[in-house]
CSV table of C-alpha atoms in Angstrom, one decimal:
chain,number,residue,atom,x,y,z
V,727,UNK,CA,-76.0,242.7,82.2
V,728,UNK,CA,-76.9,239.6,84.1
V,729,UNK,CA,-74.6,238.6,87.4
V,730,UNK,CA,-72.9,235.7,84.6
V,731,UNK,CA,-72.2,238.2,82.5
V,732,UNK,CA,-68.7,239.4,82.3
V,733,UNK,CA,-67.3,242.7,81.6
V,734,UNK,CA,-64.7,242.3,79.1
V,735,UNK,CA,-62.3,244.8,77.3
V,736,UNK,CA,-61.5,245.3,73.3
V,737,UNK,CA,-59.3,242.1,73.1
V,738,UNK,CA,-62.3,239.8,75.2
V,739,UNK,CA,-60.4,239.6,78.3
V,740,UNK,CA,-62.3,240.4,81.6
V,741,UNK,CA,-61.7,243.7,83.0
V,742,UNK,CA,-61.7,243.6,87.2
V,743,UNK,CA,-59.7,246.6,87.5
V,744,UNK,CA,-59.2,250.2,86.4
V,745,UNK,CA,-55.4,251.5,86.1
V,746,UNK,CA,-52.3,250.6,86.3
V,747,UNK,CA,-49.0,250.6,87.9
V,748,UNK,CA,-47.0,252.9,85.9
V,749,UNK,CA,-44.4,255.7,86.1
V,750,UNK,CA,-43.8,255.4,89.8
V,751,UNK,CA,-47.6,255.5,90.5
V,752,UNK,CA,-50.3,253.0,91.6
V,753,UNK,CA,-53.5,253.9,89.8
V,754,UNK,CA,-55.1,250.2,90.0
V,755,UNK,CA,-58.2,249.8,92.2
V,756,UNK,CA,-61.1,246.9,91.6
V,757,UNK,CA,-64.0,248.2,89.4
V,758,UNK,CA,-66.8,246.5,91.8
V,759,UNK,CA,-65.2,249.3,94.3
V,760,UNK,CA,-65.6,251.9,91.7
V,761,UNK,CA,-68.9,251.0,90.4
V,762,UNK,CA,-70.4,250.8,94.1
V,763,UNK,CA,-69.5,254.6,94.1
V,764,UNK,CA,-71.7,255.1,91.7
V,765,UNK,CA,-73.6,252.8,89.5
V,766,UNK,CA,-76.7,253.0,92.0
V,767,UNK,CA,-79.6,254.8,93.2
V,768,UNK,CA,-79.2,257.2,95.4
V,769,UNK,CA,-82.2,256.8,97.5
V,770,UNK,CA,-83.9,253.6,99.1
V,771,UNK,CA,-87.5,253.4,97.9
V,772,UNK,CA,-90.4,253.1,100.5
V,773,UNK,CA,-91.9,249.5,101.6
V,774,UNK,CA,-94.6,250.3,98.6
V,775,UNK,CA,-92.0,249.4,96.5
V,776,UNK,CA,-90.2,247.1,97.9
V,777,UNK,CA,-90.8,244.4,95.6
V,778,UNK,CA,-88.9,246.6,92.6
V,779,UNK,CA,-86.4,248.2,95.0
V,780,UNK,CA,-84.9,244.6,95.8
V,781,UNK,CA,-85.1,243.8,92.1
V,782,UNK,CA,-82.8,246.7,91.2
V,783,UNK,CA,-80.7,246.2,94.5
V,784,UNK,CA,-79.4,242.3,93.1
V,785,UNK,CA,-79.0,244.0,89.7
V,786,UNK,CA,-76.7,246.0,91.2
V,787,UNK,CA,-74.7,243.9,93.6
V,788,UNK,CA,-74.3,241.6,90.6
V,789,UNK,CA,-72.7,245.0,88.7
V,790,UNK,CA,-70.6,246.3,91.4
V,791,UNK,CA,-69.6,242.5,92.6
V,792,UNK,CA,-71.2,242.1,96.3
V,793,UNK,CA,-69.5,245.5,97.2
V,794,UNK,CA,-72.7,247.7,98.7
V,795,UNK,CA,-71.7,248.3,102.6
V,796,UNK,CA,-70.4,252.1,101.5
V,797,UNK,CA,-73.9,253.3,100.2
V,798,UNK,CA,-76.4,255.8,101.3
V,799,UNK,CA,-79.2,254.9,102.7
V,800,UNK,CA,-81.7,257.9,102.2
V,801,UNK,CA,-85.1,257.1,101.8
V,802,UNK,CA,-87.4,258.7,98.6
V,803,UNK,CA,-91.1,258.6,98.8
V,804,UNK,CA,-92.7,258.9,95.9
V,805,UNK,CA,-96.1,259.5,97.4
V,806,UNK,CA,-94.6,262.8,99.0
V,807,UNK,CA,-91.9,263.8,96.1
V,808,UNK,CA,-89.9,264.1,99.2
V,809,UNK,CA,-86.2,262.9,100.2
V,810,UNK,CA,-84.9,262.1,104.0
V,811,UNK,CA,-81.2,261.9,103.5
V,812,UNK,CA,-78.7,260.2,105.7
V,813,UNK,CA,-74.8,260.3,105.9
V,814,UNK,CA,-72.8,256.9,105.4
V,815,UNK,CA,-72.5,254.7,107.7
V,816,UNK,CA,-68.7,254.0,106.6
V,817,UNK,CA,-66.5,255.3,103.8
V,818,UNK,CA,-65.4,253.1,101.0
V,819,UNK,CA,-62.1,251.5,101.8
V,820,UNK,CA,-59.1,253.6,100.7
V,821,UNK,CA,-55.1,252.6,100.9
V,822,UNK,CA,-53.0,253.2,103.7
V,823,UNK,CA,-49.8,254.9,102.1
V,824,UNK,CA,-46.9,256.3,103.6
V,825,UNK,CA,-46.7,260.1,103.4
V,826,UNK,CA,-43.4,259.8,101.1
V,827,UNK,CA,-45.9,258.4,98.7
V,828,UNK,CA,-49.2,260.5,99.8
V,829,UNK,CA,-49.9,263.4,97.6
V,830,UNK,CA,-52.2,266.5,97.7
V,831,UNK,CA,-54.5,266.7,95.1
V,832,UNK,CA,-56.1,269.8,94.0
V,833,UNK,CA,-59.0,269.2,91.4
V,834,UNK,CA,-60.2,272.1,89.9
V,835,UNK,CA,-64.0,271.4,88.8
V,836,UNK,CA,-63.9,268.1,90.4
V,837,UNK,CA,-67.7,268.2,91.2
V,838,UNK,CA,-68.0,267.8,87.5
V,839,UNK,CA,-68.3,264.6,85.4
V,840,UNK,CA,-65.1,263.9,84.3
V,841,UNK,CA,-63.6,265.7,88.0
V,842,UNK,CA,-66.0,263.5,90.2
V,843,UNK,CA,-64.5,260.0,88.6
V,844,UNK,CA,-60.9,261.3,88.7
V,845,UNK,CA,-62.0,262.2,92.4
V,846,UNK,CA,-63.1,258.6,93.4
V,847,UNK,CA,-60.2,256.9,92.0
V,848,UNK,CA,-57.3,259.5,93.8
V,849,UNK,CA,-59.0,259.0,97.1
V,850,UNK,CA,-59.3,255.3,96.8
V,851,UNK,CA,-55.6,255.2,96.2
V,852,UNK,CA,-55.1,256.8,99.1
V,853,UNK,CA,-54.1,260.4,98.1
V,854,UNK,CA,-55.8,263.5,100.1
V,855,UNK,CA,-57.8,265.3,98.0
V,856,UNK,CA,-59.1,269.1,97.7
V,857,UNK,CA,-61.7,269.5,95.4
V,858,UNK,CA,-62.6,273.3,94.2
V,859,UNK,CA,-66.2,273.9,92.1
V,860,UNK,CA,-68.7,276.8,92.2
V,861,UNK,CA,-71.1,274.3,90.7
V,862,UNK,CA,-72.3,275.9,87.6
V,863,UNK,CA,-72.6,272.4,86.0
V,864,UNK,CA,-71.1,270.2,89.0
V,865,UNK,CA,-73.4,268.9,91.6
V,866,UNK,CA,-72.6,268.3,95.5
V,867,UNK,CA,-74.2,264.4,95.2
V,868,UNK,CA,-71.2,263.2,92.6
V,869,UNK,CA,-68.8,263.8,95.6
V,870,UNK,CA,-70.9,263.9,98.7
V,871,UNK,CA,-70.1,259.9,99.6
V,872,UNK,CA,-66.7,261.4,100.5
V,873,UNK,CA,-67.7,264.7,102.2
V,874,UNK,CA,-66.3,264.4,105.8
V,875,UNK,CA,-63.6,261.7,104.9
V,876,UNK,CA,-60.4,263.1,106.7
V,877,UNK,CA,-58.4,262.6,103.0
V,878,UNK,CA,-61.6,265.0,101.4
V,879,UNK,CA,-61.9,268.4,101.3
V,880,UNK,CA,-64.9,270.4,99.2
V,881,UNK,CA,-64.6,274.0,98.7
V,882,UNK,CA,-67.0,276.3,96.7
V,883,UNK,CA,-65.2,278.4,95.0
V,884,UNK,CA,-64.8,280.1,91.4
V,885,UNK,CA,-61.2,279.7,89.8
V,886,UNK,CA,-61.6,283.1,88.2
V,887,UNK,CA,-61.0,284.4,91.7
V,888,UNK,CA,-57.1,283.2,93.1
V,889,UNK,CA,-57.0,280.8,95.6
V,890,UNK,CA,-54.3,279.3,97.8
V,891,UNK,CA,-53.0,275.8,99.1
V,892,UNK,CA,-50.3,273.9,99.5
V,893,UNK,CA,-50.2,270.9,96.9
V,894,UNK,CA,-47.9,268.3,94.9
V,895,UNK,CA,-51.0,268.3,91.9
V,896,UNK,CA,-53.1,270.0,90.0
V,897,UNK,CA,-55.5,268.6,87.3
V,898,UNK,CA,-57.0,271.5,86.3
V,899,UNK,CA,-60.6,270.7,84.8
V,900,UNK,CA,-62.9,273.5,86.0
V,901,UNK,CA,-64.6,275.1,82.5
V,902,UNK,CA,-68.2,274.0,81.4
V,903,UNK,CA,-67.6,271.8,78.5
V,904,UNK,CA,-71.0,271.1,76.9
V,905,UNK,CA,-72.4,273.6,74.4
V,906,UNK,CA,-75.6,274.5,76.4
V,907,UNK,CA,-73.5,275.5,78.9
V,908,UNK,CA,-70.3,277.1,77.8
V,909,UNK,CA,-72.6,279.3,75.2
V,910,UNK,CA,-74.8,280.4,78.2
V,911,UNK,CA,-72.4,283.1,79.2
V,912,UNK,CA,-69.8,283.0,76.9
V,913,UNK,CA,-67.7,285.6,78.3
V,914,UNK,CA,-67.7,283.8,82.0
V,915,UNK,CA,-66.6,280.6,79.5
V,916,UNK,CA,-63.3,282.9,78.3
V,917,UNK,CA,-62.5,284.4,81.6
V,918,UNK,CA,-62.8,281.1,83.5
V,919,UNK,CA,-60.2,279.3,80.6
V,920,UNK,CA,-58.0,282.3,80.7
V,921,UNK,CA,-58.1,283.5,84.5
V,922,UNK,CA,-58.7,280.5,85.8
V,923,UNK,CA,-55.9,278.9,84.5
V,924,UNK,CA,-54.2,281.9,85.0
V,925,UNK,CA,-54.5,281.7,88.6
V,926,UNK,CA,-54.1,277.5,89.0
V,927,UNK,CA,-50.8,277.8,87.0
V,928,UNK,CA,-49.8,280.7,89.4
V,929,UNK,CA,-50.7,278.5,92.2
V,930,UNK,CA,-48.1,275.6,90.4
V,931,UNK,CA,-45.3,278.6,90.1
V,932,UNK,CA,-45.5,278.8,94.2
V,933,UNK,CA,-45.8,275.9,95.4
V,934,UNK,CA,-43.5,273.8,92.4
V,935,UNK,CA,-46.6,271.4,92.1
V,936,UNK,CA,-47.3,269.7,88.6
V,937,UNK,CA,-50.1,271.2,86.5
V,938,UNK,CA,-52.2,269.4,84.3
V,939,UNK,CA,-54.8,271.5,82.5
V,940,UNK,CA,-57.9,269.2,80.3
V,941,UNK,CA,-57.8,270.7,77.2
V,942,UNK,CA,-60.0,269.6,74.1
V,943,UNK,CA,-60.3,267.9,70.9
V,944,UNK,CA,-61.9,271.4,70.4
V,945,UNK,CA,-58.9,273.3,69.7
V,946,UNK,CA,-59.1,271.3,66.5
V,947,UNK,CA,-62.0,273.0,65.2
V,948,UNK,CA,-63.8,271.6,62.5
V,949,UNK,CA,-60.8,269.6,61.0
V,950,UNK,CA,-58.9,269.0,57.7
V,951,UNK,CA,-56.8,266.7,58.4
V,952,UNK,CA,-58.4,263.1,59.9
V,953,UNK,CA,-57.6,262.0,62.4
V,954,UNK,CA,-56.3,264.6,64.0
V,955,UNK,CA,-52.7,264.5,65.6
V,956,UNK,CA,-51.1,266.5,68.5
V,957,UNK,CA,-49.0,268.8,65.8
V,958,UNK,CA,-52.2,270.0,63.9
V,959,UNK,CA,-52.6,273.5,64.4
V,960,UNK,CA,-57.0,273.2,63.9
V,961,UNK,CA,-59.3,275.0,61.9
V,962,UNK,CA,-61.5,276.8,64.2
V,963,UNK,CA,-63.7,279.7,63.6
V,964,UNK,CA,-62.6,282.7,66.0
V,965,UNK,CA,-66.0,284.1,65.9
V,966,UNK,CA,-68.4,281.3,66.0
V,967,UNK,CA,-70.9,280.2,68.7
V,968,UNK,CA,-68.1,277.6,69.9
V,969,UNK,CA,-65.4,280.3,69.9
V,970,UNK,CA,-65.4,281.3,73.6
V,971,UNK,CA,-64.7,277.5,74.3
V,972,UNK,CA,-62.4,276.4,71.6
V,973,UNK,CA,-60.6,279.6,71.9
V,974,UNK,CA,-60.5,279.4,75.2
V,975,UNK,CA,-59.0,276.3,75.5
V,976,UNK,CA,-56.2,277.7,72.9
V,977,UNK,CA,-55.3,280.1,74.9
V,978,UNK,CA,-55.3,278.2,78.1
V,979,UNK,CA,-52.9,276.0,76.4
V,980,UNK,CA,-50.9,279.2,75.2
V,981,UNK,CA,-50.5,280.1,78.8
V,982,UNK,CA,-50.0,276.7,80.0
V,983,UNK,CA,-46.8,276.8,77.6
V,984,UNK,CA,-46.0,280.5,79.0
V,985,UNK,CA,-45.5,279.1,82.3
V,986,UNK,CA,-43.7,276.4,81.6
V,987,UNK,CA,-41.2,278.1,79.3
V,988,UNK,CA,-40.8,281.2,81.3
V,989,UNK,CA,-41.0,280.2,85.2
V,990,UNK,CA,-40.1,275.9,84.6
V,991,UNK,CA,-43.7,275.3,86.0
V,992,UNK,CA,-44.1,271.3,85.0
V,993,UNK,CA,-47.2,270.9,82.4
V,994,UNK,CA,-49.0,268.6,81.2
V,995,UNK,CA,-51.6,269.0,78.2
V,996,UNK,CA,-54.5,266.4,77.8
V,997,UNK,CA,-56.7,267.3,74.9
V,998,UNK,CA,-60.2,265.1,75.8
V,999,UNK,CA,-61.7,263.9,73.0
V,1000,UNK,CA,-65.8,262.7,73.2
V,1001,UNK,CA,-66.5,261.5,77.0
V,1002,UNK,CA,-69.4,259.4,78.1
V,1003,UNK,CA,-70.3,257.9,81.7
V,1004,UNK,CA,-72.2,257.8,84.5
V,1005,UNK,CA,-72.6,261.2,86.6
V,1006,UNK,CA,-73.2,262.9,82.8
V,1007,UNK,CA,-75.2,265.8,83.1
V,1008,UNK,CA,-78.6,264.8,81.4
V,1009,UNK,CA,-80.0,267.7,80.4
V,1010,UNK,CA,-76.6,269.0,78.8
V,1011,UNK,CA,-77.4,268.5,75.1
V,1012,UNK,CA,-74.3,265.9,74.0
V,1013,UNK,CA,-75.2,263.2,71.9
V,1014,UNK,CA,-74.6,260.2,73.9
V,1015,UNK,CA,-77.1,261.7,77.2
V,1016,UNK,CA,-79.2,263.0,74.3
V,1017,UNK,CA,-80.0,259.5,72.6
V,1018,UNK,CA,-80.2,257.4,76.1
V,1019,UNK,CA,-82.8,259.6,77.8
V,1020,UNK,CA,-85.0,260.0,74.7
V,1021,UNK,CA,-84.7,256.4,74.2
V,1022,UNK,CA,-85.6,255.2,77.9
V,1023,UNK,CA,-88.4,257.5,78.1
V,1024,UNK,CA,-89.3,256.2,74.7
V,1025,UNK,CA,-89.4,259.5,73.0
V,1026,UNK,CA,-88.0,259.5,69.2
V,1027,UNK,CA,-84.4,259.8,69.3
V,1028,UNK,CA,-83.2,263.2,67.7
V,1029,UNK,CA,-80.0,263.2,65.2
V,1030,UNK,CA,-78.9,266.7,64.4
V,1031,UNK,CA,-77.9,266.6,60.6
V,1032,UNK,CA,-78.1,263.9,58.1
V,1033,UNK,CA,-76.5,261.7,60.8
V,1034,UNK,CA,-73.8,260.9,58.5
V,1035,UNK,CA,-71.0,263.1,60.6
V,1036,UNK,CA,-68.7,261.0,62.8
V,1037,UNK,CA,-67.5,261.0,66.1
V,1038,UNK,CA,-65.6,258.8,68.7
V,1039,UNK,CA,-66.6,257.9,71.9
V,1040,UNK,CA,-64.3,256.9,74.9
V,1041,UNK,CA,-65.4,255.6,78.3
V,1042,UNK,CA,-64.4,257.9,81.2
V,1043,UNK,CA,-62.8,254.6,82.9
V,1044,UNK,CA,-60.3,255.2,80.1
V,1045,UNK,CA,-60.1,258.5,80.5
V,1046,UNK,CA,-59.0,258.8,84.2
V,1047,UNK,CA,-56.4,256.4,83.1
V,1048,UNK,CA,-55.0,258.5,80.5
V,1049,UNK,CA,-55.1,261.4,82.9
V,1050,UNK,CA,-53.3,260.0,86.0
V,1051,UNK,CA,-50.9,258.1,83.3
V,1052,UNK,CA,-50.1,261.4,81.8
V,1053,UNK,CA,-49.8,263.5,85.0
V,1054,UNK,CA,-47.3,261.1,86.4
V,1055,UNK,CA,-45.5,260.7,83.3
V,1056,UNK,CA,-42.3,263.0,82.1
V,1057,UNK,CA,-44.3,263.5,78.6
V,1058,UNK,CA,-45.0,267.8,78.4
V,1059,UNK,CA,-46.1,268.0,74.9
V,1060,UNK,CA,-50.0,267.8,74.2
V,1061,UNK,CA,-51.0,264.4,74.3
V,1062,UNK,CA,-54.6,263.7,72.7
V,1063,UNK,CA,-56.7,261.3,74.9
V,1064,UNK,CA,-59.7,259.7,73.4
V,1065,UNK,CA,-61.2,256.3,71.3
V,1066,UNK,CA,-60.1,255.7,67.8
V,1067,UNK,CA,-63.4,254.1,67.1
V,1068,UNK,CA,-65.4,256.3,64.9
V,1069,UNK,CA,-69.0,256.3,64.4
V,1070,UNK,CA,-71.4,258.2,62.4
V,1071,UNK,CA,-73.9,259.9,64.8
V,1072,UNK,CA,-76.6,258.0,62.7
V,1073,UNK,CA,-74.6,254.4,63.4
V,1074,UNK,CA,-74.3,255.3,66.9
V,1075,UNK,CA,-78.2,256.1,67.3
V,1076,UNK,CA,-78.9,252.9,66.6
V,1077,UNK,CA,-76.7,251.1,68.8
V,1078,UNK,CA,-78.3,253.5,71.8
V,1079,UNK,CA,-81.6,252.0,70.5
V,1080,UNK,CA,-80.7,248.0,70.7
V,1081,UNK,CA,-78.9,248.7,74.4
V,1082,UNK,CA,-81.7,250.8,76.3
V,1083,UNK,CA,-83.9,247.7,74.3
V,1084,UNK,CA,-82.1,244.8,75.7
V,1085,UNK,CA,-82.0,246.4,79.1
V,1086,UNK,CA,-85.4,246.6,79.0
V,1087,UNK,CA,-85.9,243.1,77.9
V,1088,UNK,CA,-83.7,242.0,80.4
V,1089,UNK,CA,-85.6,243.8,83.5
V,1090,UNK,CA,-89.2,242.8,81.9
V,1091,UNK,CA,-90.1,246.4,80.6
V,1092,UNK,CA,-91.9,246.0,77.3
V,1093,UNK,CA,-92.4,250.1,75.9
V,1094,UNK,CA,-95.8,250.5,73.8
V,1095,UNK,CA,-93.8,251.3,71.0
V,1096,UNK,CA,-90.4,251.0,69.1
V,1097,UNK,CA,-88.1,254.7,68.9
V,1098,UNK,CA,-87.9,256.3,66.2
V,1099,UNK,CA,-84.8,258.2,65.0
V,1100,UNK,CA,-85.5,261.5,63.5
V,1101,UNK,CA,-83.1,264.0,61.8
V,1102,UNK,CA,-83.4,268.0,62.2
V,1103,UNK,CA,-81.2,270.7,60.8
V,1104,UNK,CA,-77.1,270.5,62.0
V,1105,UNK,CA,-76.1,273.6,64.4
V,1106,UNK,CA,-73.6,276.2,63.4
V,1107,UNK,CA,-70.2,275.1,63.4
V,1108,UNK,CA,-70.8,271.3,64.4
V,1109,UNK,CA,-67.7,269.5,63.5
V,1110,UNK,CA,-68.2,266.9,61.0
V,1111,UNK,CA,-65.3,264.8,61.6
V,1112,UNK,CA,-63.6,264.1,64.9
V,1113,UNK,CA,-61.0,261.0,66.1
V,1114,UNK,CA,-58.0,261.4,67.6
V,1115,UNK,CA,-54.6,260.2,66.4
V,1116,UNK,CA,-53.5,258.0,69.7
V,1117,UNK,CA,-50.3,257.1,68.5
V,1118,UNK,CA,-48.5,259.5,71.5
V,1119,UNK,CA,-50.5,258.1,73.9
V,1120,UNK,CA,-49.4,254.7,73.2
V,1121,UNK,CA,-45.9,255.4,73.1
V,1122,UNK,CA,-45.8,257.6,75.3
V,1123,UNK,CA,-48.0,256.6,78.3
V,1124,UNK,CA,-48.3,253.0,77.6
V,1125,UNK,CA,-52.0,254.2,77.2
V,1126,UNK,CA,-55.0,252.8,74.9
V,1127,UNK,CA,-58.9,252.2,75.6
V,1128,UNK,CA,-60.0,249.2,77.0
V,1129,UNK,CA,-63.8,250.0,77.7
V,1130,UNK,CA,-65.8,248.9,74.1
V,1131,UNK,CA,-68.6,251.5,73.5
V,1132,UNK,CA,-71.1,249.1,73.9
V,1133,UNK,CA,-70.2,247.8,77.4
V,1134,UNK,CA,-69.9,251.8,78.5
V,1135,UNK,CA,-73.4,252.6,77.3
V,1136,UNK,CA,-74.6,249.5,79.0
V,1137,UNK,CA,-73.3,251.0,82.4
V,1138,UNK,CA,-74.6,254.3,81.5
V,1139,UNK,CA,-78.1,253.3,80.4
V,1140,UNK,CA,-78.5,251.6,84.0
V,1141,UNK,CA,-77.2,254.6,85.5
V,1142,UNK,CA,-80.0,256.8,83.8
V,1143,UNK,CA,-82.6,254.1,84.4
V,1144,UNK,CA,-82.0,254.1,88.1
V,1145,UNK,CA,-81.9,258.2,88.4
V,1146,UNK,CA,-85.5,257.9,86.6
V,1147,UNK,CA,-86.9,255.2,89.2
V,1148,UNK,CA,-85.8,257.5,91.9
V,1149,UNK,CA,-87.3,260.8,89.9
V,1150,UNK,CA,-84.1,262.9,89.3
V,1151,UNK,CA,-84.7,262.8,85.6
């Protein structure tokens, strides 16, 4: 992605901003902003690498548009293996709103992938923001840039236990969501869908704030009907290795409904479909991490099956949209948020495997040899179809993905390239 090099959306236009203003509520900041958050090394490399350290640093102003005054400035040796941190010298920029239009933000699990990006852009717009994670998947360094800010607040704390605040919203995300993790303790997986959101919608029915859980394309199950719209009632297996997280989520949604039914709590139900981005968890065994770290460390890339089961992959850009749009909207009923472009896993293998090779190209790395893509047996339970039926979300929420896959992986495969110059890979 040269500095020429434009990022455009589905219909070719150039994309200089994420969000929108819709429904009363201003969700638009620049995407050079966003990206400086992010799309970056973490540490500055030591004068023994200057040379490649300024190489990556105009790659990156080019990416995130001049915008670099808001980064850390902590210095890895790689001599050493050893890290001298430093706080920011100054925060990103963030709006100046009036408190009639200032809200409190709780984000449950908003160390997290998905939690951290929906982080940056509510605290950009201006709103304060409480963050609550016991960081079983999150990690401090997707939200430290704002630690201290006066709109920030981090807390670690477990959901399963209650907690109290006062607050206009909740976007309740907290519940690991990859199958490495939600299968390592699968009972901790039920308890935190069910207590937890037993506890955050309690927190809603005090304090009259709005309550939007993430759900899953999960509570499909391994579907019949394709693609799968908000009235399908899933096929899932109750007993499975996925069952504590699909299940989960079904009853989370059950008590969601409970709430909102019984005590007027106002819901709202996102079901996520397949989520890529920067900030991903490497090591968390989804497909698109998978694929982009075997490929960059030019290991053959591994395809579980015969490759021929499909998925559909949304940028988590998108996403965020589709979550503030539908939090601020008056729509209660489950709205399914993800990209209606499918791929077969072995399709999307080899489009991993032309992108981490034309970044390569671009930044003069030439690997001994070419990837391979090799296929092992399917797990138990692994869906073989999965795309959601958008047509709510258009309607609805004015809603539908910008970000093409391609341009997404290109921002994620310099995201992983730069955490493996600095060694957190």
């Amino acid at each position: 992605m040269s500095s020429e090099q434009l990022t455009l959306d589905k219909n070719g236009k150039e994309i200089t901003t994420v969000g929108f203003q819709r429904f009363g509520f201003d969700s638009e900041v620049p995407i050079g902003v966003l990206r400086s958050l992010y799309l970056r090394s973490h540490y500055v490399v030591t004068a023994s690498e200057a040379q490649v350290h300024h190489q990556d640093q105009e790659q990156h102003t080019s990416l995130t548009q001049g915008v670099n005054t808001y980064q850390s400035n902590s210095i890895y040796n790689p001599d050493t293996q050893s890290i001298s941190y430093t706080t920011l010298s100054r925060f990103a920029p963030v709006k100046l709103l009036p408190p009639s239009s200032r809200k409190r933000v709780l984000v449950t699990g908003g160390a997290g992938f998905v939690g951290s990006h929906l982080v940056d852009r509510l605290m950009l717009l201006g709103h304060e923001v409480t963050v609550l994670d016991n960081f079983f998947t999150g990690s401090k360094t997707t939200v430290s840039h704002w630690v201290g800010h006066p709109n920030f607040e981090l807390v670690r704390h477990d959901v399963v236990e209650p907690f109290m605040i006062e607050c206009d919203q909740i976007y309740h995300l907290a519940c690991p969501a990859s199958p490495p993790h939600y299968q390592f303790n699968a009972v901790k997986t039920i308890k935190t869908s069910f207590m937890g959101t037993l506890n955050m919608l309690g927190l809603a029915k005090r304090t009259k704030a709005r309550f939007l859980i993430s759900s899953t394309s999960e509570v499909y199950g391994d579907p019949e009907v394709h693609p799968q719209p908000e009235d399908y009632w899933g096929h899932v297996n109750p007993i499975g290795p996925r069952a504590c997280y699909d299940e989960g989520k079904r009853v989370a949604e059950t008590l969601t409904y409970g709430y909102h039914n019984q005590d007027g709590v106002e819901v709202r139900v996102a079901r996520i479909f397949n989520t890529y981005g920067p900030r991903m968890n490497p090591h968390d065994g989804r497909v698109v991490s998978n694929f982009i770290v075997q490929a960059l460390r030019g290991e053959d890339m591994t395809v579980y099956g015969d490759g021929t089961q499909t998925r559909s992959f949304q940028y988590v850009h998108d996403l965020i949209d589709g979550l503030i749009a539908l939090m601020n909207s008056d729509e209660s009923r489950p709205v399914n948020i993800g990209n209606g472009d499918e791929f077969t896993i072995g399709e999307f293998a080899e489009l991993v495997r032309e992108i981490v090779e034309k970044v390569q190209e671009e930044d003069g790395v030439k690997p001994a040899r070419r990837v391979q893509i090799v296929y092992k047996p399917i797990p138990t339970d692994d869906p073989q179809k999965r795309r959601p039926d958008t047509t709510r979300a258009k309607n609805s929420l004015g809603w539908q993905p910008r970000w093409t896959v391609r341009m997404g992986l290109e921002e994620m495969v310099r995201y992983y390239k730069a955490m493996m110059a600095e060694g957190s890979i």
